[in-house]
Every structure is written in C-alpha cells, then in structure tokens.
Coordinates of C-alpha atoms in Angstrom, one line a residue:
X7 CA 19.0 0.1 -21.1
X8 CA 15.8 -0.5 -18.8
X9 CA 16.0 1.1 -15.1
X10 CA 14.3 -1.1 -13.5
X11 CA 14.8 1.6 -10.5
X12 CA 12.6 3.9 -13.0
X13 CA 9.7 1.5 -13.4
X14 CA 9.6 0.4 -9.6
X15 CA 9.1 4.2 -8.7
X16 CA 6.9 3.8 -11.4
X17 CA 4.7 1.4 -9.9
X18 CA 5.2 2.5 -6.2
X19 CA 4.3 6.3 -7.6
X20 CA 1.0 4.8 -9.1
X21 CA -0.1 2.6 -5.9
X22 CA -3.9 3.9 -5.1
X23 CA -4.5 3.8 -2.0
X24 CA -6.6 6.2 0.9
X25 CA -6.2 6.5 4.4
X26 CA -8.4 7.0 7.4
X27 CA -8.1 7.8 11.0
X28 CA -10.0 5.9 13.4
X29 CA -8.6 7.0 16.5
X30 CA -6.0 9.6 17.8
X31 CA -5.2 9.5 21.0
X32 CA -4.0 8.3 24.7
X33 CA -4.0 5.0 26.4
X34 CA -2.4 4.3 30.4
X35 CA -2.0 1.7 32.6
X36 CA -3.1 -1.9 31.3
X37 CA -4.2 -2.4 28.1
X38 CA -3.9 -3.6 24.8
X39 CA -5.5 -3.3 21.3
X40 CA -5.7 -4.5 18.2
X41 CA -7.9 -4.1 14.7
X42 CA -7.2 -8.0 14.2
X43 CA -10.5 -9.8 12.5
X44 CA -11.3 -6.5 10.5
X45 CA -9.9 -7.8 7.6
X46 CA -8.3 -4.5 6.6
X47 CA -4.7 -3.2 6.6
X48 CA -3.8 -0.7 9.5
X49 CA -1.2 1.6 10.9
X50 CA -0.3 2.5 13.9
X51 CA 2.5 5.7 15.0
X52 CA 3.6 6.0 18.3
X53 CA 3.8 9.8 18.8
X54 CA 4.3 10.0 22.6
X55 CA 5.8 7.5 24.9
X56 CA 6.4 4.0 23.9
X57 CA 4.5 0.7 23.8
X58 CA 4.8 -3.2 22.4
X59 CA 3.9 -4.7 19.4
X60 CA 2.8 -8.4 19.7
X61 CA 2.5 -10.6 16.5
X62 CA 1.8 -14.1 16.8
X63 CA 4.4 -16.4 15.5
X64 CA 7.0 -13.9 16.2
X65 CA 9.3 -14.8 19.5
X66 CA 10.0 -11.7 20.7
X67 CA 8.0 -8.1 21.1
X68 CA 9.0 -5.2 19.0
X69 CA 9.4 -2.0 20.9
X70 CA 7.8 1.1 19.9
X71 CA 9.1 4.6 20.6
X72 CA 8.0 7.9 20.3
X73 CA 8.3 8.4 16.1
X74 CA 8.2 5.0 15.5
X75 CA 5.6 3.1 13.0
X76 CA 4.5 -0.3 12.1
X77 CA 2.4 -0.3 8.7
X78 CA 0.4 -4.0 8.8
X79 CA -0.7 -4.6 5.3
X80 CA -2.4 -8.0 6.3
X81 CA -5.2 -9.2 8.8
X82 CA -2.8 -10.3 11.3
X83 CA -2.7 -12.0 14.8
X84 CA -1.4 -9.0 16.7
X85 CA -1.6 -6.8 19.2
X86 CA -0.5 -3.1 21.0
X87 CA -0.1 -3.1 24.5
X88 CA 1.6 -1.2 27.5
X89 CA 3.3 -5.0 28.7
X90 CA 6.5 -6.6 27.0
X91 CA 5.4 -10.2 27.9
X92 CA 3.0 -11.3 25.9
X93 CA 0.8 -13.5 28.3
X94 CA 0.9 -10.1 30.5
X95 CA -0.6 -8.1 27.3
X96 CA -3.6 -11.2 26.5
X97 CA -4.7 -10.4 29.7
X98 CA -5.4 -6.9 29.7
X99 CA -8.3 -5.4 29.1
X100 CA -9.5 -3.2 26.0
X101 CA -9.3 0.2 27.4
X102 CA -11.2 3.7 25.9
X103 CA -8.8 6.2 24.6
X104 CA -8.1 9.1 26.8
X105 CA -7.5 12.4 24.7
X106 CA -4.1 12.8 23.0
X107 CA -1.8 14.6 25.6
X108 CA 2.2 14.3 23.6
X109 CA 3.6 16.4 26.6
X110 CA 2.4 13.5 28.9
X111 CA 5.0 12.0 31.1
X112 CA 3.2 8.7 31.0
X113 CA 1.1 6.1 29.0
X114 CA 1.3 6.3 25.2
X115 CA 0.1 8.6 22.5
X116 CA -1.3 6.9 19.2
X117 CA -2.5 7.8 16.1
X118 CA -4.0 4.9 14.1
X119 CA -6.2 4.2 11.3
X120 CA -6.8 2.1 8.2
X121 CA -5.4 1.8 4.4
X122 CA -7.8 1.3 1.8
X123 CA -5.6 -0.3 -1.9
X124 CA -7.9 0.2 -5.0
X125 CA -8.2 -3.3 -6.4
X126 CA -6.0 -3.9 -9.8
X127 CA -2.7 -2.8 -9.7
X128 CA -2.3 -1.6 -6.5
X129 CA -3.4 -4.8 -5.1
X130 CA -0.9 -6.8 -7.2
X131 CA 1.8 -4.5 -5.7
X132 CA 0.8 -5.1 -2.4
X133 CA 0.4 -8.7 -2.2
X134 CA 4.5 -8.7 -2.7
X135 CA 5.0 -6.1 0.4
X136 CA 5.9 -7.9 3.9
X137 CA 3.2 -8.5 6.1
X138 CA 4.1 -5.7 8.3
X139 CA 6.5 -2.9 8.1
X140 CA 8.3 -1.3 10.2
X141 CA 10.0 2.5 10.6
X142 CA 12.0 3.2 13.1
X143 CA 12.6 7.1 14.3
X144 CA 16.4 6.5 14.5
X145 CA 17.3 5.1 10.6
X146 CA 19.8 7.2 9.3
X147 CA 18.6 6.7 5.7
X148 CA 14.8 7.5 6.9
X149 CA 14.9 11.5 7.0
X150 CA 12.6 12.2 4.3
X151 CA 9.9 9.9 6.5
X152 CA 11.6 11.7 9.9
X153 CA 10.4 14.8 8.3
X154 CA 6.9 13.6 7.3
X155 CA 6.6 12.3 11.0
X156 CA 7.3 16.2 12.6
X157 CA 4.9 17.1 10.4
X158 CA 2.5 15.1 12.1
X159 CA 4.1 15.4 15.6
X160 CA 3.5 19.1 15.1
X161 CA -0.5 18.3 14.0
X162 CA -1.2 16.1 16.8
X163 CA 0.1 19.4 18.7
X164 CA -2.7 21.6 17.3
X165 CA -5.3 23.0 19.9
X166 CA -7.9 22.5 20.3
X167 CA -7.8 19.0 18.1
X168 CA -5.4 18.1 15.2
X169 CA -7.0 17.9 11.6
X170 CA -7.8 14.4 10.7
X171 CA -7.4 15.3 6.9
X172 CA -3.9 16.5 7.2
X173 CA -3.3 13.6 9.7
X174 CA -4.6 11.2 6.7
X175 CA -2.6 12.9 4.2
X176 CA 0.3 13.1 6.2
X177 CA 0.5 9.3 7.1
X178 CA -0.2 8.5 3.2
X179 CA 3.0 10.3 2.2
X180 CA 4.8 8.8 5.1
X181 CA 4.1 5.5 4.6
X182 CA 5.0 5.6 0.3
X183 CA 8.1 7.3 1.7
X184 CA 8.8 4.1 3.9
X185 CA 7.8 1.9 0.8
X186 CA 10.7 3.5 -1.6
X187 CA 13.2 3.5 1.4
X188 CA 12.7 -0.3 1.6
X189 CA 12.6 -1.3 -2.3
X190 CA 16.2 1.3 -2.5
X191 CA 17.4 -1.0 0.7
X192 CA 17.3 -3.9 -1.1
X193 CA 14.4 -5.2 0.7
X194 CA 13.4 -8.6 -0.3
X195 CA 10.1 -8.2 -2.3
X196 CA 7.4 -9.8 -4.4
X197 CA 5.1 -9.2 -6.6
X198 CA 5.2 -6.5 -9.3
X199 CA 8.1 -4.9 -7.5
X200 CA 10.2 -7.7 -7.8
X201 CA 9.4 -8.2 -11.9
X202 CA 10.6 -4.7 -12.3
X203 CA 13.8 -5.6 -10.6
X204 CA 14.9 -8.4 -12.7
X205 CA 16.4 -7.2 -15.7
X206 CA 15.1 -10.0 -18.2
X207 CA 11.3 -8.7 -17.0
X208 CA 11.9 -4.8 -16.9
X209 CA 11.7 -4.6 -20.4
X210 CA 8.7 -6.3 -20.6
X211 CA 6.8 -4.8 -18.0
X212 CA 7.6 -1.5 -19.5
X213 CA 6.3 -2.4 -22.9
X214 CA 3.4 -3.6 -21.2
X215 CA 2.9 -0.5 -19.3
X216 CA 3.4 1.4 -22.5
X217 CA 1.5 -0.4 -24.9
X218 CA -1.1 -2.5 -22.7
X219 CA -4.0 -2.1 -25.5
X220 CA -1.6 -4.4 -28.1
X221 CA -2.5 -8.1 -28.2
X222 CA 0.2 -9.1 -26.1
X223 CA 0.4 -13.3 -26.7
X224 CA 2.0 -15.4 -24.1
X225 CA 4.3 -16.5 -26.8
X226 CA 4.6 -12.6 -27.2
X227 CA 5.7 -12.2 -24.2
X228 CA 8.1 -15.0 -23.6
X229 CA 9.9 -13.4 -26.5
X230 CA 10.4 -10.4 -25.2
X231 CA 12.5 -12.5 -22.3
X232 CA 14.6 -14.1 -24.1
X233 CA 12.5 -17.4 -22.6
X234 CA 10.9 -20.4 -23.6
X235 CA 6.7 -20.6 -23.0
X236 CA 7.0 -22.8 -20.3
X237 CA 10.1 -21.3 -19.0
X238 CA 8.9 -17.7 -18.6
X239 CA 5.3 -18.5 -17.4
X240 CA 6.8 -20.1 -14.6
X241 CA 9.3 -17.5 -13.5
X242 CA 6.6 -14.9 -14.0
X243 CA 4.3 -16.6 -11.6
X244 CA 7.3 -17.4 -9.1
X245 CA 8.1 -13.5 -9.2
X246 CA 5.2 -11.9 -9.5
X247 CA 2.7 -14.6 -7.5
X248 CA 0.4 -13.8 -10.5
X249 CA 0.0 -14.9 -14.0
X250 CA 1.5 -12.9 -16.8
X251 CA -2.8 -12.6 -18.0
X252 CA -3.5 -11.3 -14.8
X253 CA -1.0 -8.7 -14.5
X254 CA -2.2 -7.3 -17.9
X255 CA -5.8 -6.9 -17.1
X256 CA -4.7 -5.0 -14.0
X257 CA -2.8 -3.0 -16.6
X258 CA -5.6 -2.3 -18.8
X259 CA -7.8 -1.3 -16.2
X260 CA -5.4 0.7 -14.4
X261 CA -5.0 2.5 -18.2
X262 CA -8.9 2.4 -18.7
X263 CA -9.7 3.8 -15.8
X264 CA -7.7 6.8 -16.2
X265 CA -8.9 7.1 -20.1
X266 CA -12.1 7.3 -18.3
X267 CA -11.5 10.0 -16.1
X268 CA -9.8 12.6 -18.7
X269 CA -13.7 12.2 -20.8
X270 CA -13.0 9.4 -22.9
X271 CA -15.9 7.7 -24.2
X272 CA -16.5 3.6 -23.2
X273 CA -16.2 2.5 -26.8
X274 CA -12.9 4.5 -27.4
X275 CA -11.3 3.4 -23.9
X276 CA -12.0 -0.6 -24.8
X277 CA -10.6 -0.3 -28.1
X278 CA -7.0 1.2 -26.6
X279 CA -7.1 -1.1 -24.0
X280 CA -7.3 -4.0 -26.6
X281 CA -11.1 -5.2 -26.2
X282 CA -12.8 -5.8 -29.7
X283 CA -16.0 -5.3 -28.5
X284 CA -18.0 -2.8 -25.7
X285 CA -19.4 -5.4 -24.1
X286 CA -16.1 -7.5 -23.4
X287 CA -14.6 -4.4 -22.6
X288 CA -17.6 -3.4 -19.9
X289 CA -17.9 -6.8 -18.9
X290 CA -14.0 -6.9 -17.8
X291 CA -14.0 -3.5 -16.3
X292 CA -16.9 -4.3 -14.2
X293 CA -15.4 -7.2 -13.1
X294 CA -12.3 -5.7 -12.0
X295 CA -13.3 -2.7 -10.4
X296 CA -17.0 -3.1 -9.2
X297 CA -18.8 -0.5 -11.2
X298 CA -19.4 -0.2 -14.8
X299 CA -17.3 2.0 -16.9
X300 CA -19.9 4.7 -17.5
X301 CA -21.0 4.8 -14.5
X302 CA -17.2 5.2 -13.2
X303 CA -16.7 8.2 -16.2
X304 CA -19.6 9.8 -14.3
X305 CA -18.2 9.4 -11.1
X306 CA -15.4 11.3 -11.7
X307 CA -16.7 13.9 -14.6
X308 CA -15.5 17.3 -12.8
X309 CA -12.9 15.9 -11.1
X310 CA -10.3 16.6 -13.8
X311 CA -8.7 19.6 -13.7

C-alpha cells in the first residue's frame, strides 16, 4: 500500500529553497512596514514585544507575540505595524530600524527576510501552500518549531551582533518544520501536496517520481488511476492546479539536475530523463531552469562530496 504520508515528506523534504536576512532589528513608536510590491515571498518573526499584521481583505488584524511567525509566500497587500486599527497603521510613517535590543521593555524586535523557491518542483509545491502562514509560540503540537525559534531567540542574543548565516539557516528549518506540522494537521492544501494525499494519485506520483525517464503517456497515466482520459486529466488539474505534462517535466528536471551534479555527462542525463535527443533534452532543461545543463554540471563540479 502507498503512504501517501511518505511521499508528501517526500516532496516537502525535497522543496529547494534559500533564505536571506534583510533586516534584524528594533522598531518604536509609530510605524509600519511592509515588503509589498517586491514580488518575493517573505518572513517575518517577532522575537521581542509584539506588533500587528495587516492584510488587505482580511477584517480583522492578527496579533503578533514574542515567538510568533507569519511565513507570506505571495506578494501580498500587507503590512507590520505597532497600531491594531488599520487606518491608524496606513498612516504611520516608514521608520529606520533601531538595533535589536530583546531585553527591551518597549517597541518590537524583528527579524525578517526573504525566501527564494528554485523554479520546477519546488514551485509546483508552493503554488498549493496558503498565501500566508502562520506559527503561533503557544501550539501545543508546534515544539519541534518552539525549539528551532530558541535557537534563534538565543542568536539574536549574541554580542556583539547575531550571525546572519545561522539566522538564515535557522529560519529555513523552522519554516519546513511549520510546513510538515500543517500538511500532519490536515491542513487544506494544493498543489503536489494534495496529489500525494489522494490515494488514487499516490501511486502514480510515486511511479513518476521513481521512473520519471519512462514515456509516461497520458493514457499511461490514467491507467494507473483507475480513470478514464478525460476523467483523470481533469482531476489532476483540479488537484494539482497543473497539468499531468507539467508536473513531469518538473520531475525530470528536478532528477536531471541532480544527475548533473553527482558528474553525469548531458547526453547520459537526457537519455534517463526520457529525451531522445541532446538537444531536446538541453533545450528543455534550459527552459526550465535558466541555464544550460553543462553550464549547470560546471556550476556545481566540486560541490559533491
């Protein structure tokens, strides 16, 4: 029998992302802020004092506390500010930082910053997450991220100035710890999360992890649902939000890509990924991740251990 539990670890285990700091620190009295317009997706943890979250569409504020998190994985309409009403928080002004003081018996302490998802698979996983996620300090089934968050309490600590690496690092781990406790909720999801969950797609998705080089048919793969054509191309899309021919080229690339880092050569990745030809293959690869495979098996000759 298929665990679908297995493959959504699977996929949540394999999401590529990076994160980066852009500022740690301290703001007091009026303001607000916001990375809105960026286009990128952003966190935000509240490691001294508390503050509101505004997010347009939404009646009412969220209030943050100190080991509290919000995780926005979309270019929304939103804002941080010291003020629960929302007219009060428009009209403050964008304010400097002050430097990080979590002993401080006032304002709020911040460390924010930016997540980067590799295109492919990781973005097909993401487009089924909720706009913006939440973790709250005080969830009893959270203490695996409680512990990830003392850990960064106690950086943000370190004189003279915490380590923005291990901040980065830190907040990555958190924030695939809060992922797993929301798909283990039963957290309504999309995308390539939600495929894994439904039994009559598990086993599929699993072959088509396994074996994504075999010239998987959409015919093929209806059969492996128990589904008619028409039938399973439209659930797929419904559940997934992408086409059954899109989630397999993320597949293969996600599989090409790491051929191509353990030394394979372009000709023998392409054929295991199911390309009949070098130049299809290159032509695919380039398209879907930006470079072309040789000069991506260069890029990372070394890095192997």
């Amino acid at each position: 029998m298929i665990s679908s539990s297995h493959l959504v670890d699977w996929l949540l285990e394999g999401l590529e992302l990076d994160a980066s700091l852009f500022h740690v620190g301290r703001y007091c009295g009026g303001w607000h802020a916001s990375t809105q317009g960026m286009g990128r997706a952003s966190f935000h943890l509240v490691v001294q004092g508390h503050c509101w979250l505004h997010v347009d569409g939404r009646a009412e504020p969220v209030r943050l506390a100190c080991g509290d998190a919000v995780f926005l994985l979309r270019d929304l309409a939103y804002r941080l500010s010291g003020d629960q009403d929302a007219a009060d928080a428009c009209a403050q002004p964008r304010q400097p930082m002050q430097a990080l003081d979590v002993e401080a018996g006032d304002g709020v302490g911040l460390v924010c910053g930016f997540f980067h998802f590799q295109s492919g698979l990781s973005s097909l996983i993401v487009e089924g997450l909720a706009d913006f996620i939440l973790l709250r300090a005080e969830d009893p089934e959270g203490s695996a991220a409680r512990a990830l968050f003392e850990l960064i309490l106690a950086e943000c600590r370190r004189t003279p100035q915490p380590s923005q690496t291990l901040l980065e690092r830190l907040t990555h781990l958190l924030f695939l710890y809060v992922l797993r406790q929301q798909v283990h909720e039963g957290q309504s999801l999309g995308g390539l999360v939600a495929l894994a969950r439904q039994p009559a797609f598990a086993g599929l998705l699993e072959r088509l992890i396994d074996e994504p080089g075999q010239p998987w048919t959409l015919e093929h793969m209806a059969a492996c649902t128990g589904l008619s054509r028409s039938a399973f191309f439209k659930r797929f899309n419904e559940l997934a939000g992408q086409s059954p021919g899109q989630v397999l080229l993320a597949l293969r690339m996600r599989h090409a890509s790491q051929l191509l880092k353990a030394g394979n050569t372009v000709e023998q990745v392409g054929a295991q990924v199911g390309y009949q030809s070098v130049a299809a293959f290159t032509r695919a690869f380039a398209k879907a991740m930006g470079v072309q495979p040789g000069a991506y098996r260069k890029q990372h000759e070394g890095r192997q251990a």
